Amino acid sequence: MKEVYAPFIPGTYDKNSLNELSVLLDKEEKYAIDNLLWSDTGYFPSVSFSVAHTEHGIALKYFVQEQHTQATFTNVNDPVYRDSCVEFFIAFAGYDNYYNLEFNAAGTALVGFGKDRNGREQVPDDKVSSIKSFSTINWADDPAGLNVWELTLLIPFDVFVYHDIKTLKETTCRANFFKCGDDLPEPHFISWSNIDSVVPDFHLSDFFGTIKFI
């Protein structure tokens, strides 16, 4: 089973200091999202992430290189998976149900909770709005080139409304990380921990890896 290690980053961060947190995440280990699923077109964006935790939340940064980039959705809990989208699914220790946190390249967020893809509970807009994001997009000079974008996220523990999370120090959870883009010229589905299924579905928690908060 694949593992990710999320170190503790001291300090308190807000929307005005996310660039500082972004620089710190640059120094952490990067993990590749490199399992191309349910596709035979050969289109394969390059994606990696780094992850840590702070006193008040989870810090996460995605690094993406792709030919087609789209960020059309701007409202909380919009269907951002139709844009250029990165995702983080996490099941806290001792629980089967998990949260799906999905973000387009501009940082617009969608968050849900449940045991599989059916009947998921949408996390309230006001909680999802508390997620802080910092996005940079460098557009390619020609259509054949690659757009390069990075997305830094600070996810407060309060977003996890079905749990009372005060700290994640010394805990191990189950998780997976994804990249997709349902409405892009080249739709794709990429995972960190491989999914052994003939049917396209990120919501298969049996294939989650582990994330250790240290």
mmCIF file with all atom_site columns, N, CA, C and O in Angstrom, residues 123-174:
data_model
loop_
_atom_site.group_PDB
_atom_site.id
_atom_site.type_symbol
_atom_site.label_atom_id
_atom_site.label_alt_id
_atom_site.label_comp_id
_atom_site.label_asym_id
_atom_site.label_entity_id
_atom_site.label_seq_id
_atom_site.pdbx_PDB_ins_code
_atom_site.Cartn_x
_atom_site.Cartn_y
_atom_site.Cartn_z
_atom_site.occupancy
_atom_site.B_iso_or_equiv
_atom_site.pdbx_formal_charge
_atom_site.auth_seq_id
_atom_site.auth_comp_id
_atom_site.auth_asym_id
_atom_site.auth_atom_id
_atom_site.pdbx_PDB_model_num
ATOM 1   N N  . VAL A 1 123 ? -20.894 19.170 1.936   1.00 0.00 ? 123 VAL A N  1
ATOM 2   C CA . VAL A 1 123 ? -20.474 19.987 3.073   1.00 0.00 ? 123 VAL A CA 1
ATOM 3   C C  . VAL A 1 123 ? -20.995 21.405 2.853   1.00 0.00 ? 123 VAL A C  1
ATOM 4   O O  . VAL A 1 123 ? -20.927 21.929 1.741   1.00 0.00 ? 123 VAL A O  1
ATOM 5   N N  . PRO A 1 124 ? -21.558 22.054 3.890   1.00 0.00 ? 124 PRO A N  1
ATOM 6   C CA . PRO A 1 124 ? -22.154 23.384 3.720   1.00 0.00 ? 124 PRO A CA 1
ATOM 7   C C  . PRO A 1 124 ? -21.205 24.404 3.089   1.00 0.00 ? 124 PRO A C  1
ATOM 8   O O  . PRO A 1 124 ? -19.992 24.403 3.344   1.00 0.00 ? 124 PRO A O  1
ATOM 9   N N  . ASP A 1 125 ? -21.793 25.284 2.282   1.00 0.00 ? 125 ASP A N  1
ATOM 10  C CA . ASP A 1 125 ? -21.004 26.269 1.542   1.00 0.00 ? 125 ASP A CA 1
ATOM 11  C C  . ASP A 1 125 ? -20.115 27.114 2.437   1.00 0.00 ? 125 ASP A C  1
ATOM 12  O O  . ASP A 1 125 ? -18.975 27.435 2.082   1.00 0.00 ? 125 ASP A O  1
ATOM 13  N N  . ASP A 1 126 ? -20.633 27.506 3.616   1.00 0.00 ? 126 ASP A N  1
ATOM 14  C CA . ASP A 1 126 ? -19.850 28.392 4.468   1.00 0.00 ? 126 ASP A CA 1
ATOM 15  C C  . ASP A 1 126 ? -18.597 27.706 4.986   1.00 0.00 ? 126 ASP A C  1
ATOM 16  O O  . ASP A 1 126 ? -17.556 28.355 5.169   1.00 0.00 ? 126 ASP A O  1
ATOM 17  N N  . LYS A 1 127 ? -18.672 26.393 5.201   1.00 0.00 ? 127 LYS A N  1
ATOM 18  C CA . LYS A 1 127 ? -17.480 25.652 5.633   1.00 0.00 ? 127 LYS A CA 1
ATOM 19  C C  . LYS A 1 127 ? -16.491 25.504 4.486   1.00 0.00 ? 127 LYS A C  1
ATOM 20  O O  . LYS A 1 127 ? -15.280 25.693 4.656   1.00 0.00 ? 127 LYS A O  1
ATOM 21  N N  . VAL A 1 128 ? -17.003 25.181 3.306   1.00 0.00 ? 128 VAL A N  1
ATOM 22  C CA . VAL A 1 128 ? -16.129 25.018 2.150   1.00 0.00 ? 128 VAL A CA 1
ATOM 23  C C  . VAL A 1 128 ? -15.452 26.347 1.802   1.00 0.00 ? 128 VAL A C  1
ATOM 24  O O  . VAL A 1 128 ? -14.281 26.389 1.402   1.00 0.00 ? 128 VAL A O  1
ATOM 25  N N  . SER A 1 129 ? -16.171 27.433 1.996   1.00 0.00 ? 129 SER A N  1
ATOM 26  C CA . SER A 1 129 ? -15.616 28.771 1.708   1.00 0.00 ? 129 SER A CA 1
ATOM 27  C C  . SER A 1 129 ? -14.447 29.129 2.614   1.00 0.00 ? 129 SER A C  1
ATOM 28  O O  . SER A 1 129 ? -13.676 30.045 2.302   1.00 0.00 ? 129 SER A O  1
ATOM 29  N N  . SER A 1 130 ? -14.308 28.416 3.727   1.00 0.00 ? 130 SER A N  1
ATOM 30  C CA . SER A 1 130 ? -13.204 28.714 4.643   1.00 0.00 ? 130 SER A CA 1
ATOM 31  C C  . SER A 1 130 ? -11.877 28.133 4.163   1.00 0.00 ? 130 SER A C  1
ATOM 32  O O  . SER A 1 130 ? -10.819 28.451 4.725   1.00 0.00 ? 130 SER A O  1
ATOM 33  N N  . ILE A 1 131 ? -11.911 27.283 3.136   1.00 0.00 ? 131 ILE A N  1
ATOM 34  C CA . ILE A 1 131 ? -10.667 26.770 2.559   1.00 0.00 ? 131 ILE A CA 1
ATOM 35  C C  . ILE A 1 131 ? -9.943  27.916 1.854   1.00 0.00 ? 131 ILE A C  1
ATOM 36  O O  . ILE A 1 131 ? -10.523 28.632 1.047   1.00 0.00 ? 131 ILE A O  1
ATOM 37  N N  . LYS A 1 132 ? -8.691  28.084 2.170   1.00 0.00 ? 132 LYS A N  1
ATOM 38  C CA . LYS A 1 132 ? -7.899  29.160 1.575   1.00 0.00 ? 132 LYS A CA 1
ATOM 39  C C  . LYS A 1 132 ? -7.059  28.594 0.431   1.00 0.00 ? 132 LYS A C  1
ATOM 40  O O  . LYS A 1 132 ? -6.470  27.519 0.564   1.00 0.00 ? 132 LYS A O  1
ATOM 41  N N  . SER A 1 133 ? -7.004  29.323 -0.674  1.00 0.00 ? 133 SER A N  1
ATOM 42  C CA . SER A 1 133 ? -6.268  28.846 -1.844  1.00 0.00 ? 133 SER A CA 1
ATOM 43  C C  . SER A 1 133 ? -5.413  29.950 -2.437  1.00 0.00 ? 133 SER A C  1
ATOM 44  O O  . SER A 1 133 ? -5.734  31.140 -2.350  1.00 0.00 ? 133 SER A O  1
ATOM 45  N N  . PHE A 1 134 ? -4.322  29.525 -3.055  1.00 0.00 ? 134 PHE A N  1
ATOM 46  C CA . PHE A 1 134 ? -3.404  30.433 -3.737  1.00 0.00 ? 134 PHE A CA 1
ATOM 47  C C  . PHE A 1 134 ? -2.973  29.749 -5.025  1.00 0.00 ? 134 PHE A C  1
ATOM 48  O O  . PHE A 1 134 ? -2.340  28.688 -5.002  1.00 0.00 ? 134 PHE A O  1
ATOM 49  N N  . SER A 1 135 ? -3.372  30.325 -6.170  1.00 0.00 ? 135 SER A N  1
ATOM 50  C CA . SER A 1 135 ? -3.168  29.689 -7.463  1.00 0.00 ? 135 SER A CA 1
ATOM 51  C C  . SER A 1 135 ? -2.301  30.547 -8.372  1.00 0.00 ? 135 SER A C  1
ATOM 52  O O  . SER A 1 135 ? -2.446  31.776 -8.401  1.00 0.00 ? 135 SER A O  1
ATOM 53  N N  . THR A 1 136 ? -1.407  29.888 -9.118  1.00 0.00 ? 136 THR A N  1
ATOM 54  C CA . THR A 1 136 ? -0.647  30.553 -10.164 1.00 0.00 ? 136 THR A CA 1
ATOM 55  C C  . THR A 1 136 ? -0.739  29.712 -11.435 1.00 0.00 ? 136 THR A C  1
ATOM 56  O O  . THR A 1 136 ? -0.622  28.484 -11.373 1.00 0.00 ? 136 THR A O  1
ATOM 57  N N  . ILE A 1 137 ? -0.980  30.364 -12.568 1.00 0.00 ? 137 ILE A N  1
ATOM 58  C CA . ILE A 1 137 ? -1.047  29.666 -13.856 1.00 0.00 ? 137 ILE A CA 1
ATOM 59  C C  . ILE A 1 137 ? -0.126  30.375 -14.838 1.00 0.00 ? 137 ILE A C  1
ATOM 60  O O  . ILE A 1 137 ? -0.267  31.579 -15.083 1.00 0.00 ? 137 ILE A O  1
ATOM 61  N N  . ASN A 1 138 ? 0.816   29.640 -15.404 1.00 0.00 ? 138 ASN A N  1
ATOM 62  C CA . ASN A 1 138 ? 1.687   30.145 -16.452 1.00 0.00 ? 138 ASN A CA 1
ATOM 63  C C  . ASN A 1 138 ? 1.259   29.491 -17.765 1.00 0.00 ? 138 ASN A C  1
ATOM 64  O O  . ASN A 1 138 ? 1.445   28.285 -17.960 1.00 0.00 ? 138 ASN A O  1
ATOM 65  N N  . TRP A 1 139 ? 0.684   30.294 -18.646 1.00 0.00 ? 139 TRP A N  1
ATOM 66  C CA . TRP A 1 139 ? 0.120   29.763 -19.880 1.00 0.00 ? 139 TRP A CA 1
ATOM 67  C C  . TRP A 1 139 ? 1.224   29.544 -20.916 1.00 0.00 ? 139 TRP A C  1
ATOM 68  O O  . TRP A 1 139 ? 2.146   30.344 -21.048 1.00 0.00 ? 139 TRP A O  1
ATOM 69  N N  . ALA A 1 140 ? 1.101   28.467 -21.670 1.00 0.00 ? 140 ALA A N  1
ATOM 70  C CA . ALA A 1 140 ? 2.058   28.166 -22.732 1.00 0.00 ? 140 ALA A CA 1
ATOM 71  C C  . ALA A 1 140 ? 1.980   29.216 -23.836 1.00 0.00 ? 140 ALA A C  1
ATOM 72  O O  . ALA A 1 140 ? 0.922   29.803 -24.082 1.00 0.00 ? 140 ALA A O  1
ATOM 73  N N  . ASP A 1 141 ? 3.093   29.423 -24.517 1.00 0.00 ? 141 ASP A N  1
ATOM 74  C CA . ASP A 1 141 ? 3.146   30.427 -25.584 1.00 0.00 ? 141 ASP A CA 1
ATOM 75  C C  . ASP A 1 141 ? 2.458   29.957 -26.858 1.00 0.00 ? 141 ASP A C  1
ATOM 76  O O  . ASP A 1 141 ? 2.084   30.778 -27.702 1.00 0.00 ? 141 ASP A O  1
ATOM 77  N N  . ASP A 1 142 ? 2.320   28.639 -27.032 1.00 0.00 ? 142 ASP A N  1
ATOM 78  C CA . ASP A 1 142 ? 1.658   28.116 -28.231 1.00 0.00 ? 142 ASP A CA 1
ATOM 79  C C  . ASP A 1 142 ? 0.758   26.945 -27.830 1.00 0.00 ? 142 ASP A C  1
ATOM 80  O O  . ASP A 1 142 ? 0.946   26.339 -26.774 1.00 0.00 ? 142 ASP A O  1
ATOM 81  N N  . PRO A 1 143 ? -0.227  26.602 -28.665 1.00 0.00 ? 143 PRO A N  1
ATOM 82  C CA . PRO A 1 143 ? -1.209  25.572 -28.310 1.00 0.00 ? 143 PRO A CA 1
ATOM 83  C C  . PRO A 1 143 ? -0.604  24.199 -28.053 1.00 0.00 ? 143 PRO A C  1
ATOM 84  O O  . PRO A 1 143 ? -1.199  23.379 -27.339 1.00 0.00 ? 143 PRO A O  1
ATOM 85  N N  . ALA A 1 144 ? 0.549   23.925 -28.617 1.00 0.00 ? 144 ALA A N  1
ATOM 86  C CA . ALA A 1 144 ? 1.176   22.618 -28.421 1.00 0.00 ? 144 ALA A CA 1
ATOM 87  C C  . ALA A 1 144 ? 2.002   22.549 -27.142 1.00 0.00 ? 144 ALA A C  1
ATOM 88  O O  . ALA A 1 144 ? 2.462   21.472 -26.755 1.00 0.00 ? 144 ALA A O  1
ATOM 89  N N  . GLY A 1 145 ? 2.189   23.693 -26.499 1.00 0.00 ? 145 GLY A N  1
ATOM 90  C CA . GLY A 1 145 ? 2.987   23.725 -25.274 1.00 0.00 ? 145 GLY A CA 1
ATOM 91  C C  . GLY A 1 145 ? 2.192   23.304 -24.048 1.00 0.00 ? 145 GLY A C  1
ATOM 92  O O  . GLY A 1 145 ? 1.007   22.967 -24.126 1.00 0.00 ? 145 GLY A O  1
ATOM 93  N N  . LEU A 1 146 ? 2.843   23.345 -22.915 1.00 0.00 ? 146 LEU A N  1
ATOM 94  C CA . LEU A 1 146 ? 2.214   22.936 -21.660 1.00 0.00 ? 146 LEU A CA 1
ATOM 95  C C  . LEU A 1 146 ? 1.959   24.142 -20.768 1.00 0.00 ? 146 LEU A C  1
ATOM 96  O O  . LEU A 1 146 ? 2.842   24.973 -20.568 1.00 0.00 ? 146 LEU A O  1
ATOM 97  N N  . ASN A 1 147 ? 0.761   24.225 -20.247 1.00 0.00 ? 147 ASN A N  1
ATOM 98  C CA . ASN A 1 147 ? 0.459   25.185 -19.199 1.00 0.00 ? 147 ASN A CA 1
ATOM 99  C C  . ASN A 1 147 ? 0.990   24.625 -17.880 1.00 0.00 ? 147 ASN A C  1
ATOM 100 O O  . ASN A 1 147 ? 0.870   23.426 -17.610 1.00 0.00 ? 147 ASN A O  1
ATOM 101 N N  . VAL A 1 148 ? 1.558   25.492 -17.079 1.00 0.00 ? 148 VAL A N  1
ATOM 102 C CA . VAL A 1 148 ? 2.116   25.078 -15.787 1.00 0.00 ? 148 VAL A CA 1
ATOM 103 C C  . VAL A 1 148 ? 1.375   25.827 -14.695 1.00 0.00 ? 148 VAL A C  1
ATOM 104 O O  . VAL A 1 148 ? 1.355   27.057 -14.680 1.00 0.00 ? 148 VAL A O  1
ATOM 105 N N  . TRP A 1 149 ? 0.722   25.059 -13.803 1.00 0.00 ? 149 TRP A N  1
ATOM 106 C CA . TRP A 1 149 ? 0.017   25.734 -12.718 1.00 0.00 ? 149 TRP A CA 1
ATOM 107 C C  . TRP A 1 149 ? 0.256   25.037 -11.393 1.00 0.00 ? 149 TRP A C  1
ATOM 108 O O  . TRP A 1 149 ? 0.550   23.847 -11.342 1.00 0.00 ? 149 TRP A O  1
ATOM 109 N N  . GLU A 1 150 ? 0.161   25.841 -10.346 1.00 0.00 ? 150 GLU A N  1
ATOM 110 C CA . GLU A 1 150 ? 0.331   25.358 -8.974  1.00 0.00 ? 150 GLU A CA 1
ATOM 111 C C  . GLU A 1 150 ? -0.827  25.851 -8.129  1.00 0.00 ? 150 GLU A C  1
ATOM 112 O O  . GLU A 1 150 ? -1.319  26.968 -8.337  1.00 0.00 ? 150 GLU A O  1
ATOM 113 N N  . LEU A 1 151 ? -1.247  25.023 -7.223  1.00 0.00 ? 151 LEU A N  1
ATOM 114 C CA . LEU A 1 151 ? -2.365  25.375 -6.335  1.00 0.00 ? 151 LEU A CA 1
ATOM 115 C C  . LEU A 1 151 ? -2.010  25.015 -4.903  1.00 0.00 ? 151 LEU A C  1
ATOM 116 O O  . LEU A 1 151 ? -1.774  23.841 -4.589  1.00 0.00 ? 151 LEU A O  1
ATOM 117 N N  . THR A 1 152 ? -1.937  26.032 -4.055  1.00 0.00 ? 152 THR A N  1
ATOM 118 C CA . THR A 1 152 ? -1.685  25.831 -2.626  1.00 0.00 ? 152 THR A CA 1
ATOM 119 C C  . THR A 1 152 ? -3.002  25.955 -1.872  1.00 0.00 ? 152 THR A C  1
ATOM 120 O O  . THR A 1 152 ? -3.777  26.885 -2.095  1.00 0.00 ? 152 THR A O  1
ATOM 121 N N  . LEU A 1 153 ? -3.229  25.019 -0.957  1.00 0.00 ? 153 LEU A N  1
ATOM 122 C CA . LEU A 1 153 ? -4.490  24.965 -0.217  1.00 0.00 ? 153 LEU A CA 1
ATOM 123 C C  . LEU A 1 153 ? -4.224  24.849 1.275   1.00 0.00 ? 153 LEU A C  1
ATOM 124 O O  . LEU A 1 153 ? -3.317  24.121 1.701   1.00 0.00 ? 153 LEU A O  1
ATOM 125 N N  . LEU A 1 154 ? -5.024  25.545 2.051   1.00 0.00 ? 154 LEU A N  1
ATOM 126 C CA . LEU A 1 154 ? -5.040  25.372 3.502   1.00 0.00 ? 154 LEU A CA 1
ATOM 127 C C  . LEU A 1 154 ? -6.462  25.010 3.888   1.00 0.00 ? 154 LEU A C  1
ATOM 128 O O  . LEU A 1 154 ? -7.383  25.826 3.768   1.00 0.00 ? 154 LEU A O  1
ATOM 129 N N  . ILE A 1 155 ? -6.640  23.772 4.313   1.00 0.00 ? 155 ILE A N  1
ATOM 130 C CA . ILE A 1 155 ? -7.969  23.212 4.594   1.00 0.00 ? 155 ILE A CA 1
ATOM 131 C C  . ILE A 1 155 ? -8.162  23.178 6.106   1.00 0.00 ? 155 ILE A C  1
ATOM 132 O O  . ILE A 1 155 ? -7.577  22.333 6.797   1.00 0.00 ? 155 ILE A O  1
ATOM 133 N N  . PRO A 1 156 ? -8.967  24.086 6.668   1.00 0.00 ? 156 PRO A N  1
ATOM 134 C CA . PRO A 1 156 ? -9.167  24.101 8.120   1.00 0.00 ? 156 PRO A CA 1
ATOM 135 C C  . PRO A 1 156 ? -9.833  22.815 8.600   1.00 0.00 ? 156 PRO A C  1
ATOM 136 O O  . PRO A 1 156 ? -10.642 22.206 7.876   1.00 0.00 ? 156 PRO A O  1
ATOM 137 N N  . PHE A 1 157 ? -9.522  22.404 9.809   1.00 0.00 ? 157 PHE A N  1
ATOM 138 C CA . PHE A 1 157 ? -10.160 21.212 10.367  1.00 0.00 ? 157 PHE A CA 1
ATOM 139 C C  . PHE A 1 157 ? -11.682 21.352 10.423  1.00 0.00 ? 157 PHE A C  1
ATOM 140 O O  . PHE A 1 157 ? -12.410 20.358 10.355  1.00 0.00 ? 157 PHE A O  1
ATOM 141 N N  . ASP A 1 158 ? -12.187 22.584 10.518  1.00 0.00 ? 158 ASP A N  1
ATOM 142 C CA . ASP A 1 158 ? -13.631 22.809 10.593  1.00 0.00 ? 158 ASP A CA 1
ATOM 143 C C  . ASP A 1 158 ? -14.369 22.357 9.340   1.00 0.00 ? 158 ASP A C  1
ATOM 144 O O  . ASP A 1 158 ? -15.591 22.156 9.377   1.00 0.00 ? 158 ASP A O  1
ATOM 145 N N  . VAL A 1 159 ? -13.647 22.214 8.223   1.00 0.00 ? 159 VAL A N  1
ATOM 146 C CA . VAL A 1 159 ? -14.281 21.735 6.995   1.00 0.00 ? 159 VAL A CA 1
ATOM 147 C C  . VAL A 1 159 ? -14.788 20.302 7.170   1.00 0.00 ? 159 VAL A C  1
ATOM 148 O O  . VAL A 1 159 ? -15.791 19.907 6.558   1.00 0.00 ? 159 VAL A O  1
ATOM 149 N N  . PHE A 1 160 ? -14.144 19.549 8.025   1.00 0.00 ? 160 PHE A N  1
ATOM 150 C CA . PHE A 1 160 ? -14.511 18.146 8.241   1.00 0.00 ? 160 PHE A CA 1
ATOM 151 C C  . PHE A 1 160 ? -15.637 18.091 9.274   1.00 0.00 ? 160 PHE A C  1
ATOM 152 O O  . PHE A 1 160 ? -15.441 17.709 10.432  1.00 0.00 ? 160 PHE A O  1
ATOM 153 N N  . VAL A 1 161 ? -16.817 18.474 8.829   1.00 0.00 ? 161 VAL A N  1
ATOM 154 C CA . VAL A 1 161 ? -17.932 18.768 9.728   1.00 0.00 ? 161 VAL A CA 1
ATOM 155 C C  . VAL A 1 161 ? -18.476 17.532 10.443  1.00 0.00 ? 161 VAL A C  1
ATOM 156 O O  . VAL A 1 161 ? -19.177 17.666 11.458  1.00 0.00 ? 161 VAL A O  1
ATOM 157 N N  . TYR A 1 162 ? -18.183 16.348 9.950   1.00 0.00 ? 162 TYR A N  1
ATOM 158 C CA . TYR A 1 162 ? -18.686 15.133 10.588  1.00 0.00 ? 162 TYR A CA 1
ATOM 159 C C  . TYR A 1 162 ? -17.687 14.562 11.591  1.00 0.00 ? 162 TYR A C  1
ATOM 160 O O  . TYR A 1 162 ? -17.883 13.468 12.110  1.00 0.00 ? 162 TYR A O  1
ATOM 161 N N  . HIS A 1 163 ? -16.613 15.308 11.830  1.00 0.00 ? 163 HIS A N  1
ATOM 162 C CA . HIS A 1 163 ? -15.608 14.913 12.807  1.00 0.00 ? 163 HIS A CA 1
ATOM 163 C C  . HIS A 1 163 ? -15.211 16.128 13.635  1.00 0.00 ? 163 HIS A C  1
ATOM 164 O O  . HIS A 1 163 ? -15.401 17.265 13.215  1.00 0.00 ? 163 HIS A O  1
ATOM 165 N N  . ASP A 1 164 ? -14.674 15.863 14.807  1.00 0.00 ? 164 ASP A N  1
ATOM 166 C CA . ASP A 1 164 ? -14.183 16.920 15.679  1.00 0.00 ? 164 ASP A CA 1
ATOM 167 C C  . ASP A 1 164 ? -12.663 16.824 15.718  1.00 0.00 ? 164 ASP A C  1
ATOM 168 O O  . ASP A 1 164 ? -12.084 16.225 16.623  1.00 0.00 ? 164 ASP A O  1
ATOM 169 N N  . ILE A 1 165 ? -12.028 17.390 14.699  1.00 0.00 ? 165 ILE A N  1
ATOM 170 C CA . ILE A 1 165 ? -10.578 17.289 14.546  1.00 0.00 ? 165 ILE A CA 1
ATOM 171 C C  . ILE A 1 165 ? -9.913  18.480 15.233  1.00 0.00 ? 165 ILE A C  1
ATOM 172 O O  . ILE A 1 165 ? -10.175 19.630 14.883  1.00 0.00 ? 165 ILE A O  1
ATOM 173 N N  . LYS A 1 166 ? -9.058  18.189 16.199  1.00 0.00 ? 166 LYS A N  1
ATOM 174 C CA . LYS A 1 166 ? -8.286  19.240 16.873  1.00 0.00 ? 166 LYS A CA 1
ATOM 175 C C  . LYS A 1 166 ? -6.827  19.223 16.438  1.00 0.00 ? 166 LYS A C  1
ATOM 176 O O  . LYS A 1 166 ? -6.164  20.257 16.398  1.00 0.00 ? 166 LYS A O  1
ATOM 177 N N  . THR A 1 167 ? -6.323  18.042 16.138  1.00 0.00 ? 167 THR A N  1
ATOM 178 C CA . THR A 1 167 ? -4.948  17.878 15.670  1.00 0.00 ? 167 THR A CA 1
ATOM 179 C C  . THR A 1 167 ? -4.867  16.563 14.908  1.00 0.00 ? 167 THR A C  1
ATOM 180 O O  . THR A 1 167 ? -5.674  15.654 15.137  1.00 0.00 ? 167 THR A O  1
ATOM 181 N N  . LEU A 1 168 ? -3.880  16.482 14.010  1.00 0.00 ? 168 LEU A N  1
ATOM 182 C CA . LEU A 1 168 ? -3.640  15.226 13.289  1.00 0.00 ? 168 LEU A CA 1
ATOM 183 C C  . LEU A 1 168 ? -2.270  14.643 13.624  1.00 0.00 ? 168 LEU A C  1
ATOM 184 O O  . LEU A 1 168 ? -1.863  13.646 13.017  1.00 0.00 ? 168 LEU A O  1
ATOM 185 N N  . LYS A 1 169 ? -1.593  15.227 14.585  1.00 0.00 ? 169 LYS A N  1
ATOM 186 C CA . LYS A 1 169 ? -0.273  14.732 14.952  1.00 0.00 ? 169 LYS A CA 1
ATOM 187 C C  . LYS A 1 169 ? -0.326  13.259 15.348  1.00 0.00 ? 169 LYS A C  1
ATOM 188 O O  . LYS A 1 169 ? -1.200  12.825 16.111  1.00 0.00 ? 169 LYS A O  1
ATOM 189 N N  . GLU A 1 170 ? 0.632   12.501 14.783  1.00 0.00 ? 170 GLU A N  1
ATOM 190 C CA . GLU A 1 170 ? 0.793   11.078 15.095  1.00 0.00 ? 170 GLU A CA 1
ATOM 191 C C  . GLU A 1 170 ? -0.440  10.249 14.734  1.00 0.00 ? 170 GLU A C  1
ATOM 192 O O  . GLU A 1 170 ? -0.733  9.245  15.384  1.00 0.00 ? 170 GLU A O  1
ATOM 193 N N  . THR A 1 171 ? -1.164  10.643 13.708  1.00 0.00 ? 171 THR A N  1
ATOM 194 C CA . THR A 1 171 ? -2.304  9.850  13.253  1.00 0.00 ? 171 THR A CA 1
ATOM 195 C C  . THR A 1 171 ? -2.039  9.335  11.842  1.00 0.00 ? 171 THR A C  1
ATOM 196 O O  . THR A 1 171 ? -1.264  9.911  11.075  1.00 0.00 ? 171 THR A O  1
ATOM 197 N N  . THR A 1 172 ? -2.693  8.232  11.499  1.00 0.00 ? 172 THR A N  1
ATOM 198 C CA . THR A 1 172 ? -2.614  7.645  10.170  1.00 0.00 ? 172 THR A CA 1
ATOM 199 C C  . THR A 1 172 ? -4.017  7.547  9.596   1.00 0.00 ? 172 THR A C  1
ATOM 200 O O  . THR A 1 172 ? -4.921  7.020  10.250  1.00 0.00 ? 172 THR A O  1
ATOM 201 N N  . CYS A 1 173 ? -4.210  8.046  8.407   1.00 0.00 ? 173 CYS A N  1
ATOM 202 C CA . CYS A 1 173 ? -5.511  8.031  7.738   1.00 0.00 ? 173 CYS A CA 1
ATOM 203 C C  . CYS A 1 173 ? -5.363  7.352  6.384   1.00 0.00 ? 173 CYS A C  1
ATOM 204 O O  . CYS A 1 173 ? -4.261  7.114  5.896   1.00 0.00 ? 173 CYS A O  1
ATOM 205 N N  . ARG A 1 174 ? -6.483  7.038  5.777   1.00 0.00 ? 174 ARG A N  1
ATOM 206 C CA . ARG A 1 174 ? -6.486  6.506  4.418   1.00 0.00 ? 174 ARG A CA 1
ATOM 207 C C  . ARG A 1 174 ? -6.821  7.640  3.449   1.00 0.00 ? 174 ARG A C  1
ATOM 208 O O  . ARG A 1 174 ? -7.655  8.491  3.760   1.00 0.00 ? 174 ARG A O  1
#
